[in-house]
Amino acid sequence: MPNQQQNDLQVAQLSGCMMLTFMVFFGCMMPLIFVDLADTALRNLHLAPQAAILVLFGMIFGSLINIPISRFPLDKEVNVPVFESVVGLNLMPRMQRLRQEAIIAVNLGGCVIPVLLAVWLSRFIIAGGFTPILVTLAGISFNTVVCYRTSRLVPRMGIAMPVFIPPLAAVLATWFGFGIFAPMTGEIGVDFHPLYAPVAFVIGISGPLLGADLLHWKDFKKLDAPSISIGGAGTWDGIVLSGMIASLLA
């Protein structure tokens, strides 16, 4: 009986070690897998390998930079020490109640770079004719409504939304859009497959940016947060992830 208990203990220890090893291995591989998938998604957007790597690193390291664009007063007041200077000497401070302000910023890696990339991709979409333009406009409207309906405000944190809804909406809008608008414009025989990824990317980033963030601008005060960053989670933000996943799936 003691031998059986000892064997069970050894099996449990071995299982625990294997599980810990797997978790460490998975944790080390996740960043590499993400970088590889992101690089593939960017190459689907007609970017050269060097440009794709440059944009990817710009998104990663740009996530550390927030650019303030606006501020507004909060309902809360805080006690702030105010020093009075007399003859060059700072006397004992007196406490003064001031209304706290919130700063709204845009994240360089999570918002600015993806938007600039979408603007660059628009030249391919426009050059593709009426069908890609109609699909893009209709898809942006559809994904914006979806993101607005599915996003919710989380006080002191930000705006939360299921991560896979925007990219799936973007991909479905792209697939069905080309199938619906191509016959209407008489371009049914044209090969639009090279434009699927750019269109899906533009639709994918527009939904979270417009529907989840900008249309909730008036509700930012309810977040009760001193700082609100659009695209503030960088490469893990909904704006970037939606565009990347949509580009891969398209």
CSV table of C-alpha atoms in Angstrom, one decimal:
chain,number,residue,atom,x,y,z
A,1,MET,CA,0.0,0.0,0.0
A,2,PRO,CA,2.8,2.5,0.8
A,3,ASN,CA,4.3,1.7,-2.6
A,4,GLN,CA,1.1,2.5,-4.4
A,5,GLN,CA,0.8,5.8,-2.6
A,6,GLN,CA,4.4,6.6,-3.5
A,7,ASN,CA,3.7,5.7,-7.2
A,8,ASP,CA,0.7,8.0,-7.2
A,9,LEU,CA,2.7,10.8,-5.7
A,10,GLN,CA,5.4,10.4,-8.4
A,11,VAL,CA,2.8,10.4,-11.1
A,12,ALA,CA,1.2,13.6,-9.7
A,13,GLN,CA,4.6,15.2,-9.5
A,14,LEU,CA,5.5,14.2,-13.1
A,15,SER,CA,2.1,15.5,-14.3
A,16,GLY,CA,2.7,18.8,-12.6
A,17,CYS,CA,6.1,19.2,-14.1
A,18,MET,CA,4.9,18.4,-17.5
A,19,MET,CA,2.0,20.9,-17.2
A,20,LEU,CA,4.4,23.6,-15.9
A,21,THR,CA,6.8,22.9,-18.8
A,22,PHE,CA,4.0,23.1,-21.3
A,23,MET,CA,2.8,26.4,-19.8
A,24,VAL,CA,6.3,27.9,-19.9
A,25,PHE,CA,6.8,26.7,-23.5
A,26,PHE,CA,3.4,28.0,-24.6
A,27,GLY,CA,4.2,31.4,-22.9
A,28,CYS,CA,7.5,31.6,-24.8
A,29,MET,CA,6.0,30.6,-28.1
A,30,MET,CA,3.0,32.9,-28.0
A,31,PRO,CA,4.9,36.1,-28.9
A,32,LEU,CA,6.7,34.4,-31.8
A,33,ILE,CA,3.4,33.0,-33.1
A,34,PHE,CA,1.8,36.4,-32.8
A,35,VAL,CA,4.6,38.1,-34.6
A,36,ASP,CA,4.6,35.5,-37.4
A,37,LEU,CA,0.8,35.8,-37.9
A,38,ALA,CA,0.9,39.6,-37.8
A,39,ASP,CA,3.7,39.6,-40.4
A,40,THR,CA,1.7,37.3,-42.6
A,41,ALA,CA,-1.4,39.5,-42.3
A,42,LEU,CA,0.6,42.6,-43.2
A,43,ARG,CA,2.1,40.9,-46.3
A,44,ASN,CA,-1.5,40.1,-47.4
A,45,LEU,CA,-1.9,43.9,-47.6
A,46,HIS,CA,0.5,44.2,-50.5
A,47,LEU,CA,3.4,45.3,-48.2
A,48,ALA,CA,6.9,44.2,-49.1
A,49,PRO,CA,8.6,42.0,-46.4
A,50,GLN,CA,10.8,44.8,-45.2
A,51,ALA,CA,7.8,47.2,-45.0
A,52,ALA,CA,5.7,44.6,-43.2
A,53,ILE,CA,8.4,44.2,-40.5
A,54,LEU,CA,8.8,48.0,-40.2
A,55,VAL,CA,5.0,48.5,-39.7
A,56,LEU,CA,4.9,45.6,-37.2
A,57,PHE,CA,7.7,47.0,-35.1
A,58,GLY,CA,6.1,50.4,-35.4
A,59,MET,CA,2.9,49.0,-33.9
A,60,ILE,CA,4.7,47.1,-31.1
A,61,PHE,CA,7.0,49.9,-30.0
A,62,GLY,CA,4.5,52.6,-30.9
A,63,SER,CA,2.1,51.2,-28.3
A,64,LEU,CA,4.3,52.9,-25.7
A,65,ILE,CA,3.4,56.3,-27.1
A,66,ASN,CA,0.1,58.1,-26.4
A,67,ILE,CA,-0.6,61.4,-28.1
A,68,PRO,CA,-3.0,63.7,-26.1
A,69,ILE,CA,-5.7,65.2,-28.3
A,70,SER,CA,-8.3,66.5,-25.8
A,71,ARG,CA,-9.2,66.9,-22.2
A,72,PHE,CA,-12.4,67.4,-20.2
A,73,PRO,CA,-13.2,68.0,-16.5
A,74,LEU,CA,-14.5,65.2,-14.3
A,75,ASP,CA,-17.1,65.5,-11.6
A,76,LYS,CA,-14.6,64.6,-8.9
A,77,GLU,CA,-12.6,67.1,-7.0
A,78,VAL,CA,-9.2,66.4,-5.4
A,79,ASN,CA,-7.1,68.2,-2.7
A,80,VAL,CA,-4.0,69.7,-4.2
A,81,PRO,CA,-1.2,71.4,-2.2
A,82,VAL,CA,-0.6,75.0,-3.4
A,83,PHE,CA,2.6,76.8,-2.3
A,84,GLU,CA,2.7,80.5,-1.9
A,85,SER,CA,6.0,82.2,-2.5
A,86,VAL,CA,7.0,85.2,-0.4
A,87,VAL,CA,10.3,86.9,-1.0
A,88,GLY,CA,11.5,83.8,-2.9
A,89,LEU,CA,10.6,81.5,-0.1
A,90,ASN,CA,7.9,78.8,-0.4
A,91,LEU,CA,5.7,78.9,2.7
A,92,MET,CA,3.7,76.0,4.1
A,93,PRO,CA,1.3,74.8,1.4
A,94,ARG,CA,-2.4,75.2,1.7
A,95,MET,CA,-4.8,72.6,0.4
A,96,GLN,CA,-7.0,73.7,-2.5
A,97,ARG,CA,-9.8,71.6,-4.0
A,98,LEU,CA,-9.5,71.4,-7.8
A,99,ARG,CA,-11.6,69.6,-10.3
A,100,GLN,CA,-9.8,66.6,-11.8
A,101,GLU,CA,-9.4,66.5,-15.6
A,102,ALA,CA,-9.3,63.5,-17.9
A,103,ILE,CA,-7.0,63.3,-20.9
A,104,ILE,CA,-8.1,61.7,-24.2
A,105,ALA,CA,-5.1,60.4,-26.2
A,106,VAL,CA,-4.6,58.3,-29.3
A,107,ASN,CA,-2.1,55.5,-29.2
A,108,LEU,CA,0.6,55.6,-31.9
A,109,GLY,CA,0.9,51.8,-32.4
A,110,GLY,CA,-2.7,50.9,-31.7
A,111,CYS,CA,-4.5,53.6,-33.6
A,112,VAL,CA,-2.4,56.1,-35.7
A,113,ILE,CA,-0.3,53.5,-37.6
A,114,PRO,CA,-3.2,51.3,-38.5
A,115,VAL,CA,-5.2,54.3,-39.7
A,116,LEU,CA,-2.3,55.5,-41.8
A,117,LEU,CA,-2.0,52.0,-43.2
A,118,ALA,CA,-5.7,52.0,-44.1
A,119,VAL,CA,-5.3,55.3,-45.8
A,120,TRP,CA,-2.5,53.9,-47.8
A,121,LEU,CA,-4.5,50.8,-48.7
A,122,SER,CA,-7.4,53.0,-50.0
A,123,ARG,CA,-5.5,53.7,-53.2
A,124,PHE,CA,-5.7,49.9,-54.1
A,125,ILE,CA,-9.4,49.9,-53.2
A,126,ILE,CA,-10.2,53.0,-55.3
A,127,ALA,CA,-8.1,51.6,-58.2
A,128,GLY,CA,-10.2,48.4,-58.1
A,129,GLY,CA,-13.3,50.1,-59.3
A,130,PHE,CA,-16.8,50.7,-58.0
A,131,THR,CA,-17.3,47.2,-56.4
A,132,PRO,CA,-14.4,47.4,-53.8
A,133,ILE,CA,-15.4,51.0,-52.9
A,134,LEU,CA,-19.1,50.0,-52.3
A,135,VAL,CA,-18.1,46.9,-50.4
A,136,THR,CA,-15.7,49.0,-48.2
A,137,LEU,CA,-18.3,51.7,-47.5
A,138,ALA,CA,-21.1,49.2,-46.7
A,139,GLY,CA,-18.7,47.1,-44.6
A,140,ILE,CA,-17.6,50.1,-42.6
A,141,SER,CA,-21.2,51.0,-41.9
A,142,PHE,CA,-22.1,47.5,-40.9
A,143,ASN,CA,-19.1,46.9,-38.7
A,144,THR,CA,-19.5,50.3,-37.0
A,145,VAL,CA,-23.1,49.4,-36.0
A,146,VAL,CA,-22.0,45.9,-34.8
A,147,CYS,CA,-19.2,47.3,-32.7
A,148,TYR,CA,-21.4,50.0,-31.3
A,149,ARG,CA,-24.1,47.5,-30.3
A,150,THR,CA,-21.7,45.0,-28.7
A,151,SER,CA,-19.3,47.3,-26.9
A,152,ARG,CA,-19.8,48.4,-23.3
A,153,LEU,CA,-18.3,50.8,-20.9
A,154,VAL,CA,-16.3,49.4,-18.0
A,155,PRO,CA,-15.7,52.1,-15.4
A,156,ARG,CA,-12.0,52.9,-14.6
A,157,MET,CA,-10.9,50.6,-17.4
A,158,GLY,CA,-12.3,51.5,-20.8
A,159,ILE,CA,-14.5,50.1,-23.5
A,160,ALA,CA,-14.8,46.4,-23.7
A,161,MET,CA,-16.0,44.3,-26.7
A,162,PRO,CA,-15.7,40.6,-27.7
A,163,VAL,CA,-12.5,40.4,-29.6
A,164,PHE,CA,-13.6,38.2,-32.5
A,165,ILE,CA,-16.8,40.1,-33.3
A,166,PRO,CA,-15.2,43.0,-35.3
A,167,PRO,CA,-12.9,40.8,-37.5
A,168,LEU,CA,-15.7,38.3,-38.2
A,169,ALA,CA,-18.1,41.0,-39.1
A,170,ALA,CA,-15.4,42.5,-41.4
A,171,VAL,CA,-14.7,39.2,-43.2
A,172,LEU,CA,-18.4,38.4,-43.6
A,173,ALA,CA,-19.0,41.9,-45.0
A,174,THR,CA,-16.2,41.5,-47.4
A,175,TRP,CA,-17.2,38.1,-48.7
A,176,PHE,CA,-20.9,38.9,-49.0
A,177,GLY,CA,-20.2,42.4,-50.2
A,178,PHE,CA,-18.3,41.3,-53.3
A,179,GLY,CA,-20.9,38.7,-54.0
A,180,ILE,CA,-23.7,41.2,-53.9
A,181,PHE,CA,-22.2,44.3,-55.4
A,182,ALA,CA,-20.2,42.8,-58.2
A,183,PRO,CA,-23.3,41.7,-60.2
A,184,MET,CA,-24.9,45.1,-59.5
A,185,THR,CA,-21.9,47.0,-61.0
A,186,GLY,CA,-21.4,44.6,-63.9
A,187,GLU,CA,-18.0,43.6,-62.7
A,188,ILE,CA,-18.9,40.0,-61.9
A,189,GLY,CA,-16.1,38.6,-64.0
A,190,VAL,CA,-13.3,40.6,-62.4
A,191,ASP,CA,-10.9,38.9,-60.0
A,192,PHE,CA,-11.2,40.8,-56.7
A,193,HIS,CA,-9.4,38.3,-54.5
A,194,PRO,CA,-6.2,40.4,-54.2
A,195,LEU,CA,-8.4,43.2,-52.7
A,196,TYR,CA,-10.1,41.0,-50.1
A,197,ALA,CA,-7.4,41.5,-47.5
A,198,PRO,CA,-7.1,45.3,-47.9
A,199,VAL,CA,-10.9,45.7,-47.8
A,200,ALA,CA,-11.3,43.4,-44.8
A,201,PHE,CA,-8.5,45.3,-43.0
A,202,VAL,CA,-10.0,48.7,-43.6
A,203,ILE,CA,-13.4,47.4,-42.5
A,204,GLY,CA,-11.9,45.6,-39.5
A,205,ILE,CA,-10.2,48.6,-38.0
A,206,SER,CA,-13.0,51.0,-38.8
A,207,GLY,CA,-15.6,49.1,-36.7
A,208,PRO,CA,-13.8,49.4,-33.3
A,209,LEU,CA,-12.4,52.9,-34.0
A,210,LEU,CA,-15.8,54.4,-35.1
A,211,GLY,CA,-18.3,52.2,-33.3
A,212,ALA,CA,-16.6,51.3,-30.1
A,213,ASP,CA,-14.5,54.4,-29.5
A,214,LEU,CA,-15.6,57.6,-31.3
A,215,LEU,CA,-19.3,57.0,-31.1
A,216,HIS,CA,-18.9,56.6,-27.3
A,217,TRP,CA,-17.0,59.9,-27.1
A,218,LYS,CA,-19.8,61.5,-25.1
A,219,ASP,CA,-19.8,58.6,-22.7
A,220,PHE,CA,-16.0,58.8,-21.9
A,221,LYS,CA,-16.9,60.9,-18.8
A,222,LYS,CA,-18.8,57.9,-17.4
A,223,LEU,CA,-15.6,55.9,-17.4
A,224,ASP,CA,-14.4,58.0,-14.4
A,225,ALA,CA,-10.8,57.5,-15.6
A,226,PRO,CA,-8.0,60.2,-15.6
A,227,SER,CA,-6.7,58.9,-18.9
A,228,ILE,CA,-8.4,57.4,-21.9
A,229,SER,CA,-6.3,56.1,-24.8
A,230,ILE,CA,-7.9,55.2,-28.1
A,231,GLY,CA,-6.0,52.1,-29.3
A,232,GLY,CA,-4.2,52.2,-25.9
A,233,ALA,CA,-3.6,48.4,-25.8
A,234,GLY,CA,-1.2,48.7,-28.7
A,235,THR,CA,-0.9,45.6,-30.8
A,236,TRP,CA,-3.5,43.8,-28.6
A,237,ASP,CA,-6.0,46.5,-29.0
A,238,GLY,CA,-9.3,45.8,-30.8
A,239,ILE,CA,-8.5,48.1,-33.6
A,240,VAL,CA,-5.3,46.4,-34.6
A,241,LEU,CA,-6.5,42.8,-33.8
A,242,SER,CA,-9.6,43.3,-35.9
A,243,GLY,CA,-7.6,44.4,-38.9
A,244,MET,CA,-5.0,41.7,-38.5
A,245,ILE,CA,-7.5,38.9,-38.1
A,246,ALA,CA,-9.7,40.2,-40.9
A,247,SER,CA,-6.7,40.3,-43.2
A,248,LEU,CA,-5.7,36.7,-42.3
A,249,LEU,CA,-9.2,35.3,-42.7
A,250,ALA,CA,-10.0,37.2,-45.9
